[in-house]
């Protein structure tokens, strides 16, 4: 069974946690990733820092800048990924970022590095299906999942194009907007998840604006996965050396709330 | 007639100019850029759209702009005849308004009720605020905090025109960061908002439609040249920030093989130091929705452009220029801050015209080029903006306190 398949088991909603690689320093990231897993994250998303994170809100923008200011290089991200894979052989690892750092040495180079580092999937914010040739074929040739985003603006006519060539899971961006700010209404999330699940067999995870255990629990009732990013980044930003402990406790609170929500509905 | 070998039929139907251009945007925006493309195709084929555009350019902007022979500058440089396309005489003082008229008409056609824009020098912000006032639409302009400080007169102009100016503090707080922030706004306001991009860059169809609206410069100039001197110019020269005034001048001449073209990038403190010359010092990459030459490091992190001119310090360039460079149709060069300041003063002194710092770069390039050419040859320069907005920063550089 692939790592994604074991992370997204039926009857349970997977917790997908995002942090920016190299924030606050490349050396600090491994302990934060371990804390995500200890707290109960089922999938880890490692952000590749970029100077121009156009789809991100203030929290993740600042995380990108902190990481770059600490001197984080693409090589550091792959080293972090390699170390993570050695310590956590079964937890799916996804790289998330922007097109330019991913393609600058060629998509084939990037895909091969992902394989070597044990990366399972890639989310590239600014490569829509229309520009798939830029990255998709190279990833698929290496057996790396290309995880696409569906959004409130992805209508029924467009959805097949988004699903074509995507695998691992589908990431539903629940609000038209940037990361970390407002949250979508639960009813609209439920409608969207139902619509997406009718169109695909791959798991559907919901993210953007999910900040609290309560929100995560509500979404866990209907979605195959819940993605939390900015709320964790805020802890990393505030806690310095204490960040791993606080991150672990916060992630555990998310996981526990999600488990209870499912028990109640079951 | 379709010319099989025409260079004027780009981009392809996916918005690519060779390997450049494209639509590298987040999924949320993708349906919006597809919509814009559909609507632009309809507008392009609609005589009523063209009629309204032409009418506003004539009676509101003041077109056609004059074609002017510069006798004293020509004499001083002692070579080719120098002619100027006087787009600095447009309403609002630069070429930017041509594009804004076109885009606001599109926005209205699409039923959008809120306008956003990015600006560097503030010229595009002023032009956008102007058309918003003219059509009664609310206008939000994102401007790097650094530029807000060095272009204070334009900030005040925008506010007088009713726009909200939002200073952007991320990154180096200049044009690139303003564009990031405008894109973030657009992603969060997908239903009612139209993004008026100020240069011939961004996701398809922006590079094409901005070029088409700015091509009025080259179309007029070509006709004016033919009627005034009975022949085409030998060389066209224009400054390049994102590339809209230059592509607007060049595009109508691309299929005239006798006409050479020179795009002038900002070499800032020098190409071996901080500069904004993406073609001279950059490599192809992906930013702000398109693939094009970018200033970046080996990991693909974007580096900050520097130029004395706030309108030129963008680390990218429109994708059509990247393509024209690769196929060799247009030559590109760069001039430093110091040379641009000299060009600025040269035009003030010889012709009684205070240029913006952006076309001052073109003048600095002409200063080197003209003496190498014969007296019967013709250089046509795009004088794309006037210098009122720049007198404070020029004074500072010349160490004069006002
Ligand atoms: C007068 C003037 N010229 C040139 C530019 C550079 O832009 P572009 O290369 O798109 O013409 C600007 C930008 O603000 C400008 O204000």
Tab-separated table of C-alpha atoms and ligand atoms in Angstrom, chain B residues 94-96 121 123 199 240-245 311-312 356 358 384-385, ligand 1:
chain	number	residue	atom	x	y	z
B	94	UNK	CA	2.885	58.847	-19.772
B	95	UNK	CA	1.950	56.014	-22.096
B	96	UNK	CA	0.339	54.091	-19.233
B	121	UNK	CA	6.754	54.877	-10.363
B	123	UNK	CA	2.417	56.462	-13.368
B	199	UNK	CA	2.798	46.400	-18.171
B	240	UNK	CA	12.076	48.751	-20.666
B	241	UNK	CA	10.612	48.190	-17.238
B	242	UNK	CA	8.069	45.459	-17.840
B	243	UNK	CA	8.142	46.291	-21.522
B	244	UNK	CA	4.834	47.960	-22.400
B	245	UNK	CA	5.935	51.235	-23.968
B	311	UNK	CA	9.303	52.432	-13.131
B	312	UNK	CA	12.164	50.229	-14.287
B	356	UNK	CA	10.739	60.954	-17.053
B	358	UNK	CA	12.438	55.909	-17.698
B	384	UNK	CA	6.950	57.681	-22.994
B	385	UNK	CA	6.719	59.934	-19.944
C	1	LIG	C1	7.102	56.896	-18.033
C	1	LIG	C2	7.346	55.426	-17.877
C	1	LIG	N1	8.062	54.795	-18.808
C	1	LIG	C3	8.319	53.476	-18.728
C	1	LIG	C4	7.894	52.721	-17.673
C	1	LIG	C5	8.275	51.292	-17.639
C	1	LIG	O1	7.248	50.412	-17.960
C	1	LIG	P1	7.118	49.739	-19.379
C	1	LIG	O2	8.393	49.026	-19.680
C	1	LIG	O3	5.975	48.793	-19.195
C	1	LIG	O4	6.828	50.766	-20.388
C	1	LIG	C6	7.131	53.345	-16.670
C	1	LIG	C7	6.626	52.561	-15.536
C	1	LIG	O5	6.144	53.026	-14.559
C	1	LIG	C8	6.859	54.725	-16.780
C	1	LIG	O6	6.141	55.372	-15.841
